[in-house]
Amino acid sequence: MSAHPLDKYLVTKRLPHIWCPGCGIGVALAAILRAIDRRVREGALKPENLVMVTGIGCTARAAIYVSFDSAHTIHGRAIPFASGAKLANPKLEVMVLGGDGDIAGIGGNHLLHAARRNMDLTVFMITNMVYAMTGGQVAPTTPTGMYTTTTPKGNPETPVNVIKLVAYQGANYVARASTTHPALIERYTYRALGMEGFRFIEIISPCPEIFGRHIGFRDPVELYEEIKKKSKYKPKPSLEESDLDWERGWVLGEFIERNEPGYLKRIGRV
Amino acid sequence: MGSRLGVVQALIEDPETDPPERRPRFRIVVIPERCKECGLCIHVCPKNVLEKGTEANARGYRYPVPARPEDCVGCRLCEFNCPDFAIYVVPVR
Ligand SMILES: Cc1ncc(C[n+]2csc(CCOP(=O)(O)OP(=O)(O)O)c2C)c(N)n1
Ligand code: SF4
Ligand code: SF4
């Protein structure tokens, strides 16, 4: 019997995973795994050197499903855990996957400092615009005016622009993709895995169950279409075009690409 | 159409008797027990190859059926957009 092409990277006995029908997290994980597989098949990466570190949240559950080494740590602390793993064993290819709450909310401080150090990590932030696992509360990335379970009159806050934040700290690579464009996730991951220093990929992802339903989208396909419509690909966009706005939409693309020495090089570990 | 733990495959027509242009060039494989009936694969297919199924898996989700495999162009969009690792496409040799 044949098997799904990604089965070798998955703990298949744990499938079906816990993510809701139509949730973007699985689409993002699949695209990331395809990029990893390309690097492995080219001989650039060894499966035994792969590490995926996550914190807490729906997204963070990914650590449970990958067949290579992984750690499901505590909320917001995936980046320091991952930095420790990389510093202890520079051979490892260390990736962090987290929700926007996990990475930019409770973990925002760690994100800032890992980017400033140009720490040799690839961080994926799944932006579903809410704290999904805990019931759809407002997140630091929730666009202004959005209805969430804790902003019944619309979000009065200005969201943090994580693309700019990470770019201004000196990260080597900063890109935004969307699960409505899986080929972009794959391409950006593939590129990031060939670089050193801090690499940050934001992935816009529909949460049909908690986010979508709350704002009136009745099924996953409807929310998918809405997010696809709002996601506009642009080659070489500027940081000025990186805002997330529900009405105007957002730009997908590679905002920053630098080749500055990563942290390990700076401390003489490579 | 496949046991609960089995795999649903598009029917491959008879290469001896079918005209070459109607022979499926790709095999679309659905893994029923992983599917959650989100409908994304059916929605993204540019050739309308997949259809909503009528049979349910153990969790009650009705997995899709590759109803028109001969129209498949092998773009793998269903595979790339499935959140559940439940569908994939392979060339028929
Ligand atoms: C220290 C701590 N504070 C709060 C929580 C409760 N909590 C669990 S998941 C979560 C947020 C999840 O949102 P996000 O990181 O965006 O991930 P998503 O579920 O949307 O993928 C929170 C606040 C926790 N587990 N630990
Ligand atoms: S609650 Fe939302 S983010 Fe979490 S698994 Fe369900 S759809 Fe995905
Ligand atoms: S995309 Fe996957 S989970 Fe959704 S209906 Fe198709 S096979 Fe099932």
mmCIF file of N, CA, C and O in Angstrom, chain A residues 175-263:
data_model
loop_
_atom_site.group_PDB
_atom_site.id
_atom_site.type_symbol
_atom_site.label_atom_id
_atom_site.label_comp_id
_atom_site.label_asym_id
_atom_site.label_seq_id
_atom_site.Cartn_x
_atom_site.Cartn_y
_atom_site.Cartn_z
ATOM 1 N N ALA A 175 9.805 37.150 5.975
ATOM 2 C CA ALA A 175 8.847 36.932 4.887
ATOM 3 C C ALA A 175 7.457 36.677 5.447
ATOM 4 O O ALA A 175 7.298 36.314 6.612
ATOM 5 N N ARG A 176 6.465 36.895 4.601
ATOM 6 C CA ARG A 176 5.088 36.561 4.997
ATOM 7 C C ARG A 176 4.450 35.713 3.899
ATOM 8 O O ARG A 176 4.494 36.061 2.713
ATOM 9 N N ALA A 177 3.838 34.601 4.334
ATOM 10 C CA ALA A 177 3.110 33.729 3.410
ATOM 11 C C ALA A 177 1.687 33.550 3.957
ATOM 12 O O ALA A 177 1.310 34.187 4.934
ATOM 13 N N SER A 178 0.925 32.692 3.325
ATOM 14 C CA SER A 178 -0.439 32.423 3.790
ATOM 15 C C SER A 178 -0.763 30.971 3.438
ATOM 16 O O SER A 178 -0.281 30.462 2.419
ATOM 17 N N THR A 179 -1.586 30.337 4.251
ATOM 18 C CA THR A 179 -1.909 28.934 3.943
ATOM 19 C C THR A 179 -2.789 28.822 2.699
ATOM 20 O O THR A 179 -2.989 27.736 2.176
ATOM 21 N N THR A 180 -3.298 29.969 2.222
ATOM 22 C CA THR A 180 -4.040 29.946 0.965
ATOM 23 C C THR A 180 -3.074 29.898 -0.225
ATOM 24 O O THR A 180 -3.509 29.757 -1.364
ATOM 25 N N HIS A 181 -1.770 30.042 0.041
ATOM 26 C CA HIS A 181 -0.726 29.968 -0.988
ATOM 27 C C HIS A 181 0.373 29.019 -0.487
ATOM 28 O O HIS A 181 1.482 29.470 -0.175
ATOM 29 N N PRO A 182 0.075 27.719 -0.409
ATOM 30 C CA PRO A 182 1.037 26.785 0.195
ATOM 31 C C PRO A 182 2.400 26.764 -0.519
ATOM 32 O O PRO A 182 3.426 26.533 0.119
ATOM 33 N N ALA A 183 2.412 27.033 -1.822
ATOM 34 C CA ALA A 183 3.687 27.008 -2.554
ATOM 35 C C ALA A 183 4.638 28.093 -2.043
ATOM 36 O O ALA A 183 5.855 27.918 -2.054
ATOM 37 N N LEU A 184 4.074 29.231 -1.594
ATOM 38 C CA LEU A 184 4.925 30.300 -1.045
ATOM 39 C C LEU A 184 5.540 29.866 0.289
ATOM 40 O O LEU A 184 6.709 30.131 0.550
ATOM 41 N N ILE A 185 4.757 29.205 1.115
ATOM 42 C CA ILE A 185 5.287 28.727 2.407
ATOM 43 C C ILE A 185 6.453 27.790 2.133
ATOM 44 O O ILE A 185 7.510 27.876 2.752
ATOM 45 N N GLU A 186 6.241 26.898 1.173
ATOM 46 C CA GLU A 186 7.281 25.922 0.848
ATOM 47 C C GLU A 186 8.542 26.620 0.324
ATOM 48 O O GLU A 186 9.651 26.330 0.762
ATOM 49 N N ARG A 187 8.341 27.583 -0.588
ATOM 50 C CA ARG A 187 9.491 28.269 -1.172
ATOM 51 C C ARG A 187 10.264 29.065 -0.121
ATOM 52 O O ARG A 187 11.487 29.010 -0.034
ATOM 53 N N TYR A 188 9.544 29.794 0.744
ATOM 54 C CA TYR A 188 10.223 30.611 1.767
ATOM 55 C C TYR A 188 10.931 29.729 2.796
ATOM 56 O O TYR A 188 12.023 30.049 3.253
ATOM 57 N N THR A 189 10.309 28.618 3.145
ATOM 58 C CA THR A 189 10.946 27.719 4.113
ATOM 59 C C THR A 189 12.215 27.123 3.507
ATOM 60 O O THR A 189 13.260 27.080 4.156
ATOM 61 N N TYR A 190 12.097 26.709 2.266
ATOM 62 C CA TYR A 190 13.254 26.130 1.573
ATOM 63 C C TYR A 190 14.405 27.139 1.571
ATOM 64 O O TYR A 190 15.543 26.803 1.882
ATOM 65 N N ARG A 191 14.118 28.383 1.251
ATOM 66 C CA ARG A 191 15.156 29.420 1.212
ATOM 67 C C ARG A 191 15.723 29.654 2.616
ATOM 68 O O ARG A 191 16.929 29.701 2.800
ATOM 69 N N ALA A 192 14.835 29.797 3.604
ATOM 70 C CA ALA A 192 15.279 30.076 4.973
ATOM 71 C C ALA A 192 16.209 28.976 5.480
ATOM 72 O O ALA A 192 17.198 29.252 6.162
ATOM 73 N N LEU A 193 15.908 27.734 5.117
ATOM 74 C CA LEU A 193 16.711 26.612 5.614
ATOM 75 C C LEU A 193 18.119 26.603 5.025
ATOM 76 O O LEU A 193 18.989 25.886 5.508
ATOM 77 N N GLY A 194 18.354 27.404 4.004
ATOM 78 C CA GLY A 194 19.689 27.500 3.425
ATOM 79 C C GLY A 194 20.468 28.703 3.936
ATOM 80 O O GLY A 194 21.530 29.010 3.416
ATOM 81 N N MET A 195 19.920 29.403 4.941
ATOM 82 C CA MET A 195 20.572 30.628 5.436
ATOM 83 C C MET A 195 21.050 30.455 6.864
ATOM 84 O O MET A 195 20.683 29.515 7.554
ATOM 85 N N GLU A 196 21.849 31.430 7.321
ATOM 86 C CA GLU A 196 22.227 31.462 8.740
ATOM 87 C C GLU A 196 21.500 32.632 9.405
ATOM 88 O O GLU A 196 20.772 33.381 8.752
ATOM 89 N N GLY A 197 21.684 32.765 10.703
ATOM 90 C CA GLY A 197 21.097 33.889 11.415
ATOM 91 C C GLY A 197 19.612 33.703 11.678
ATOM 92 O O GLY A 197 19.061 32.609 11.531
ATOM 93 N N PHE A 198 18.947 34.798 12.027
ATOM 94 C CA PHE A 198 17.539 34.731 12.407
ATOM 95 C C PHE A 198 16.652 34.849 11.172
ATOM 96 O O PHE A 198 16.731 35.811 10.421
ATOM 97 N N ARG A 199 15.802 33.840 10.995
ATOM 98 C CA ARG A 199 14.901 33.804 9.860
ATOM 99 C C ARG A 199 13.474 33.745 10.383
ATOM 100 O O ARG A 199 13.179 32.914 11.244
ATOM 101 N N PHE A 200 12.628 34.633 9.883
ATOM 102 C CA PHE A 200 11.267 34.733 10.412
ATOM 103 C C PHE A 200 10.257 34.640 9.273
ATOM 104 O O PHE A 200 10.319 35.404 8.311
ATOM 105 N N ILE A 201 9.349 33.687 9.381
ATOM 106 C CA ILE A 201 8.306 33.542 8.362
ATOM 107 C C ILE A 201 6.948 33.601 9.047
ATOM 108 O O ILE A 201 6.620 32.749 9.880
ATOM 109 N N GLU A 202 6.194 34.644 8.717
ATOM 110 C CA GLU A 202 4.823 34.726 9.226
ATOM 111 C C GLU A 202 3.915 34.002 8.239
ATOM 112 O O GLU A 202 4.051 34.167 7.026
ATOM 113 N N ILE A 203 3.000 33.198 8.763
ATOM 114 C CA ILE A 203 2.072 32.466 7.899
ATOM 115 C C ILE A 203 0.641 32.798 8.321
ATOM 116 O O ILE A 203 0.204 32.423 9.414
ATOM 117 N N ILE A 204 -0.066 33.532 7.474
ATOM 118 C CA ILE A 204 -1.464 33.850 7.767
ATOM 119 C C ILE A 204 -2.262 32.553 7.611
ATOM 120 O O ILE A 204 -2.090 31.833 6.621
ATOM 121 N N SER A 205 -3.108 32.267 8.597
ATOM 122 C CA SER A 205 -3.751 30.961 8.613
ATOM 123 C C SER A 205 -5.192 31.053 9.123
ATOM 124 O O SER A 205 -5.439 31.616 10.179
ATOM 125 N N PRO A 206 -6.140 30.517 8.372
ATOM 126 C CA PRO A 206 -7.521 30.574 8.833
ATOM 127 C C PRO A 206 -7.780 29.644 10.019
ATOM 128 O O PRO A 206 -7.376 28.480 10.010
ATOM 129 N N CYS A 207 -8.446 30.180 11.025
ATOM 130 C CA CYS A 207 -8.969 29.374 12.136
ATOM 131 C C CYS A 207 -10.480 29.400 11.973
ATOM 132 O O CYS A 207 -11.144 30.301 12.453
ATOM 133 N N PRO A 208 -11.029 28.441 11.210
ATOM 134 C CA PRO A 208 -12.459 28.502 10.915
ATOM 135 C C PRO A 208 -13.338 28.323 12.149
ATOM 136 O O PRO A 208 -14.422 28.903 12.235
ATOM 137 N N GLU A 209 -12.852 27.564 13.101
ATOM 138 C CA GLU A 209 -13.699 27.166 14.217
ATOM 139 C C GLU A 209 -13.917 28.298 15.227
ATOM 140 O O GLU A 209 -15.035 28.546 15.663
ATOM 141 N N ILE A 210 -12.839 28.988 15.585
ATOM 142 C CA ILE A 210 -12.926 29.960 16.673
ATOM 143 C C ILE A 210 -12.962 31.392 16.133
ATOM 144 O O ILE A 210 -13.766 32.209 16.557
ATOM 145 N N PHE A 211 -12.091 31.689 15.186
ATOM 146 C CA PHE A 211 -12.021 33.038 14.618
ATOM 147 C C PHE A 211 -13.119 33.230 13.563
ATOM 148 O O PHE A 211 -13.910 34.170 13.626
ATOM 149 N N GLY A 212 -13.160 32.309 12.595
ATOM 150 C CA GLY A 212 -14.071 32.441 11.460
ATOM 151 C C GLY A 212 -15.540 32.464 11.856
ATOM 152 O O GLY A 212 -16.298 33.360 11.476
ATOM 153 N N ARG A 213 -15.948 31.498 12.646
ATOM 154 C CA ARG A 213 -17.342 31.414 13.082
ATOM 155 C C ARG A 213 -17.786 32.670 13.805
ATOM 156 O O ARG A 213 -18.898 33.156 13.613
ATOM 157 N N HIS A 214 -16.876 33.195 14.644
ATOM 158 C CA HIS A 214 -17.214 34.350 15.468
ATOM 159 C C HIS A 214 -17.503 35.582 14.613
ATOM 160 O O HIS A 214 -18.275 36.453 15.007
ATOM 161 N N ILE A 215 -16.866 35.671 13.445
ATOM 162 C CA ILE A 215 -17.115 36.842 12.599
ATOM 163 C C ILE A 215 -18.032 36.510 11.419
ATOM 164 O O ILE A 215 -18.119 37.269 10.450
ATOM 165 N N GLY A 216 -18.698 35.357 11.501
ATOM 166 C CA GLY A 216 -19.773 35.088 10.554
ATOM 167 C C GLY A 216 -19.464 34.192 9.364
ATOM 168 O O GLY A 216 -20.285 34.088 8.457
ATOM 169 N N PHE A 217 -18.306 33.575 9.353
ATOM 170 C CA PHE A 217 -18.024 32.641 8.256
ATOM 171 C C PHE A 217 -18.453 31.248 8.689
ATOM 172 O O PHE A 217 -17.937 30.717 9.660
ATOM 173 N N ARG A 218 -19.374 30.676 7.955
ATOM 174 C CA ARG A 218 -19.972 29.443 8.442
ATOM 175 C C ARG A 218 -19.177 28.191 8.138
ATOM 176 O O ARG A 218 -19.321 27.194 8.806
ATOM 177 N N ASP A 219 -18.358 28.237 7.088
ATOM 178 C CA ASP A 219 -17.586 27.013 6.863
ATOM 179 C C ASP A 219 -16.167 27.330 6.420
ATOM 180 O O ASP A 219 -15.866 28.457 6.031
ATOM 181 N N PRO A 220 -15.265 26.337 6.533
ATOM 182 C CA PRO A 220 -13.843 26.574 6.257
ATOM 183 C C PRO A 220 -13.578 27.139 4.869
ATOM 184 O O PRO A 220 -12.689 27.964 4.689
ATOM 185 N N VAL A 221 -14.364 26.712 3.875
ATOM 186 C CA VAL A 221 -14.127 27.166 2.510
ATOM 187 C C VAL A 221 -14.398 28.672 2.388
ATOM 188 O O VAL A 221 -13.660 29.405 1.728
ATOM 189 N N GLU A 222 -15.442 29.152 3.071
ATOM 190 C CA GLU A 222 -15.763 30.591 3.049
ATOM 191 C C GLU A 222 -14.616 31.419 3.621
ATOM 192 O O GLU A 222 -14.228 32.441 3.051
ATOM 193 N N LEU A 223 -14.110 30.999 4.771
ATOM 194 C CA LEU A 223 -13.019 31.755 5.407
ATOM 195 C C LEU A 223 -11.748 31.671 4.561
ATOM 196 O O LEU A 223 -11.027 32.653 4.399
ATOM 197 N N TYR A 224 -11.503 30.499 3.988
ATOM 198 C CA TYR A 224 -10.353 30.315 3.092
ATOM 199 C C TYR A 224 -10.422 31.325 1.956
ATOM 200 O O TYR A 224 -9.448 32.002 1.634
ATOM 201 N N GLU A 225 -11.593 31.432 1.329
ATOM 202 C CA GLU A 225 -11.763 32.347 0.196
ATOM 203 C C GLU A 225 -11.527 33.798 0.617
ATOM 204 O O GLU A 225 -10.923 34.586 -0.113
ATOM 205 N N GLU A 226 -12.028 34.163 1.798
ATOM 206 C CA GLU A 226 -11.874 35.532 2.289
ATOM 207 C C GLU A 226 -10.391 35.863 2.500
ATOM 208 O O GLU A 226 -9.907 36.918 2.098
ATOM 209 N N ILE A 227 -9.684 34.926 3.115
ATOM 210 C CA ILE A 227 -8.263 35.157 3.403
ATOM 211 C C ILE A 227 -7.447 35.164 2.113
ATOM 212 O O ILE A 227 -6.532 35.961 1.947
ATOM 213 N N LYS A 228 -7.836 34.320 1.187
ATOM 214 C CA LYS A 228 -7.147 34.290 -0.105
ATOM 215 C C LYS A 228 -7.321 35.631 -0.831
ATOM 216 O O LYS A 228 -6.369 36.180 -1.391
ATOM 217 N N LYS A 229 -8.537 36.141 -0.781
ATOM 218 C CA LYS A 229 -8.844 37.416 -1.438
ATOM 219 C C LYS A 229 -8.024 38.561 -0.838
ATOM 220 O O LYS A 229 -7.611 39.477 -1.527
ATOM 221 N N LYS A 230 -7.803 38.487 0.477
ATOM 222 C CA LYS A 230 -7.100 39.579 1.162
ATOM 223 C C LYS A 230 -5.577 39.457 1.061
ATOM 224 O O LYS A 230 -4.860 40.386 1.420
ATOM 225 N N SER A 231 -5.079 38.307 0.634
ATOM 226 C CA SER A 231 -3.634 38.070 0.588
ATOM 227 C C SER A 231 -3.100 38.387 -0.804
ATOM 228 O O SER A 231 -3.466 37.721 -1.767
ATOM 229 N N LYS A 232 -2.247 39.412 -0.902
ATOM 230 C CA LYS A 232 -1.744 39.797 -2.229
ATOM 231 C C LYS A 232 -0.235 39.613 -2.296
ATOM 232 O O LYS A 232 0.503 40.250 -1.567
ATOM 233 N N TYR A 233 0.187 38.756 -3.190
ATOM 234 C CA TYR A 233 1.624 38.499 -3.345
ATOM 235 C C TYR A 233 2.301 39.661 -4.057
ATOM 236 O O TYR A 233 1.752 40.229 -4.997
ATOM 237 N N LYS A 234 3.479 39.998 -3.581
ATOM 238 C CA LYS A 234 4.262 41.056 -4.222
ATOM 239 C C LYS A 234 5.733 40.665 -4.205
ATOM 240 O O LYS A 234 6.250 40.291 -3.159
ATOM 241 N N PRO A 235 6.410 40.733 -5.338
ATOM 242 C CA PRO A 235 7.844 40.470 -5.282
ATOM 243 C C PRO A 235 8.533 41.663 -4.607
ATOM 244 O O PRO A 235 8.208 42.806 -4.905
ATOM 245 N N LYS A 236 9.438 41.393 -3.688
ATOM 246 C CA LYS A 236 10.216 42.426 -2.988
ATOM 247 C C LYS A 236 9.378 43.584 -2.430
ATOM 248 O O LYS A 236 9.557 44.741 -2.791
ATOM 249 N N PRO A 237 8.443 43.303 -1.555
ATOM 250 C CA PRO A 237 7.663 44.398 -0.972
ATOM 251 C C PRO A 237 8.518 45.191 0.021
ATOM 252 O O PRO A 237 9.520 44.685 0.528
ATOM 253 N N SER A 238 8.120 46.433 0.291
ATOM 254 C CA SER A 238 8.852 47.240 1.269
ATOM 255 C C SER A 238 8.204 47.055 2.636
ATOM 256 O O SER A 238 7.042 46.648 2.748
ATOM 257 N N LEU A 239 8.950 47.402 3.692
ATOM 258 C CA LEU A 239 8.406 47.274 5.051
ATOM 259 C C LEU A 239 7.175 48.162 5.237
ATOM 260 O O LEU A 239 6.302 47.857 6.037
ATOM 261 N N GLU A 240 7.112 49.248 4.492
ATOM 262 C CA GLU A 240 5.961 50.155 4.596
ATOM 263 C C GLU A 240 4.665 49.469 4.167
ATOM 264 O O GLU A 240 3.577 49.917 4.493
ATOM 265 N N GLU A 241 4.802 48.364 3.445
ATOM 266 C CA GLU A 241 3.603 47.655 2.956
ATOM 267 C C GLU A 241 3.247 46.452 3.821
ATOM 268 O O GLU A 241 2.472 45.609 3.410
ATOM 269 N N SER A 242 3.822 46.385 5.032
ATOM 270 C CA SER A 242 3.692 45.148 5.796
ATOM 271 C C SER A 242 2.549 45.129 6.825
ATOM 272 O O SER A 242 2.386 44.153 7.538
ATOM 273 N N ASP A 243 1.748 46.198 6.900
ATOM 274 C CA ASP A 243 0.670 46.210 7.898
ATOM 275 C C ASP A 243 -0.390 45.139 7.606
ATOM 276 O O ASP A 243 -0.663 44.820 6.455
ATOM 277 N N LEU A 244 -0.964 44.623 8.702
ATOM 278 C CA LEU A 244 -2.073 43.665 8.606
ATOM 279 C C LEU A 244 -3.364 44.434 8.829
ATOM 280 O O LEU A 244 -3.592 44.954 9.918
ATOM 281 N N ASP A 245 -4.195 44.503 7.824
ATOM 282 C CA ASP A 245 -5.445 45.240 7.966
ATOM 283 C C ASP A 245 -6.565 44.391 7.378
ATOM 284 O O ASP A 245 -6.465 43.927 6.235
ATOM 285 N N TRP A 246 -7.594 44.147 8.146
ATOM 286 C CA TRP A 246 -8.656 43.243 7.684
ATOM 287 C C TRP A 246 -9.411 43.808 6.489
ATOM 288 O O TRP A 246 -9.803 43.074 5.587
ATOM 289 N N GLU A 247 -9.602 45.122 6.457
ATOM 290 C CA GLU A 247 -10.352 45.715 5.339
ATOM 291 C C GLU A 247 -9.505 45.772 4.063
ATOM 292 O O GLU A 247 -9.938 45.360 3.000
ATOM 293 N N ARG A 248 -8.289 46.290 4.214
ATOM 294 C CA ARG A 248 -7.444 46.479 3.026
ATOM 295 C C ARG A 248 -6.676 45.221 2.622
ATOM 296 O O ARG A 248 -6.148 45.138 1.521
ATOM 297 N N GLY A 249 -6.586 44.262 3.541
ATOM 298 C CA GLY A 249 -5.818 43.046 3.252
ATOM 299 C C GLY A 249 -4.359 43.223 3.610
ATOM 300 O O GLY A 249 -3.991 44.144 4.358
ATOM 301 N N TRP A 250 -3.498 42.364 3.081
ATOM 302 C CA TRP A 250 -2.076 42.385 3.445
ATOM 303 C C TRP A 250 -1.246 41.836 2.298
ATOM 304 O O TRP A 250 -1.765 41.163 1.406
ATOM 305 N N VAL A 251 0.033 42.145 2.373
ATOM 306 C CA VAL A 251 0.955 41.747 1.316
ATOM 307 C C VAL A 251 1.725 40.495 1.739
ATOM 308 O O VAL A 251 2.146 40.368 2.888
ATOM 309 N N LEU A 252 1.848 39.555 0.801
ATOM 310 C CA LEU A 252 2.710 38.391 1.016
ATOM 311 C C LEU A 252 3.999 38.628 0.233
ATOM 312 O O LEU A 252 3.960 39.182 -0.855
ATOM 313 N N GLY A 253 5.104 38.207 0.788
ATOM 314 C CA GLY A 253 6.361 38.364 0.055
ATOM 315 C C GLY A 253 7.555 38.324 0.981
ATOM 316 O O GLY A 253 7.417 38.135 2.191
ATOM 317 N N GLU A 254 8.723 38.519 0.399
ATOM 318 C CA GLU A 254 9.971 38.492 1.166
ATOM 319 C C GLU A 254 10.395 39.931 1.428
ATOM 320 O O GLU A 254 10.827 40.635 0.521
ATOM 321 N N PHE A 255 10.233 40.365 2.688
ATOM 322 C CA PHE A 255 10.465 41.768 3.029
ATOM 323 C C PHE A 255 11.949 42.069 3.231
ATOM 324 O O PHE A 255 12.412 43.137 2.883
ATOM 325 N N ILE A 256 12.657 41.128 3.822
ATOM 326 C CA ILE A 256 14.065 41.362 4.151
ATOM 327 C C ILE A 256 14.895 40.132 3.802
ATOM 328 O O ILE A 256 14.490 39.003 4.082
ATOM 329 N N GLU A 257 16.043 40.386 3.219
ATOM 330 C CA GLU A 257 17.000 39.329 2.957
ATOM 331 C C GLU A 257 18.382 39.915 3.153
ATOM 332 O O GLU A 257 18.779 40.809 2.419
ATOM 333 N N ARG A 258 19.061 39.479 4.203
ATOM 334 C CA ARG A 258 20.413 39.990 4.462
ATOM 335 C C ARG A 258 21.325 38.795 4.649
ATOM 336 O O ARG A 258 20.866 37.684 4.884
ATOM 337 N N ASN A 259 22.608 39.039 4.596
ATOM 338 C CA ASN A 259 23.532 37.940 4.813
ATOM 339 C C ASN A 259 24.541 38.317 5.893
ATOM 340 O O ASN A 259 25.734 38.181 5.719
ATOM 341 N N GLU A 260 24.019 38.799 7.023
ATOM 342 C CA GLU A 260 24.878 39.181 8.145
ATOM 343 C C GLU A 260 25.271 37.921 8.909
ATOM 344 O O GLU A 260 24.524 36.939 8.914
ATOM 345 N N PRO A 261 26.426 37.940 9.576
ATOM 346 C CA PRO A 261 26.811 36.747 10.332
ATOM 347 C C PRO A 261 25.803 36.409 11.424
ATOM 348 O O PRO A 261 25.307 37.295 12.120
ATOM 349 N N GLY A 262 25.467 35.127 11.542
ATOM 350 C CA GLY A 262 24.575 34.669 12.593
ATOM 351 C C GLY A 262 25.288 34.683 13.946
ATOM 352 O O GLY A 262 26.506 34.880 14.019
ATOM 353 N N TYR A 263 24.521 34.445 15.001
ATOM 354 C CA TYR A 263 25.069 34.526 16.360
ATOM 355 C C TYR A 263 26.227 33.545 16.574
ATOM 356 O O TYR A 263 27.231 33.871 17.186
#
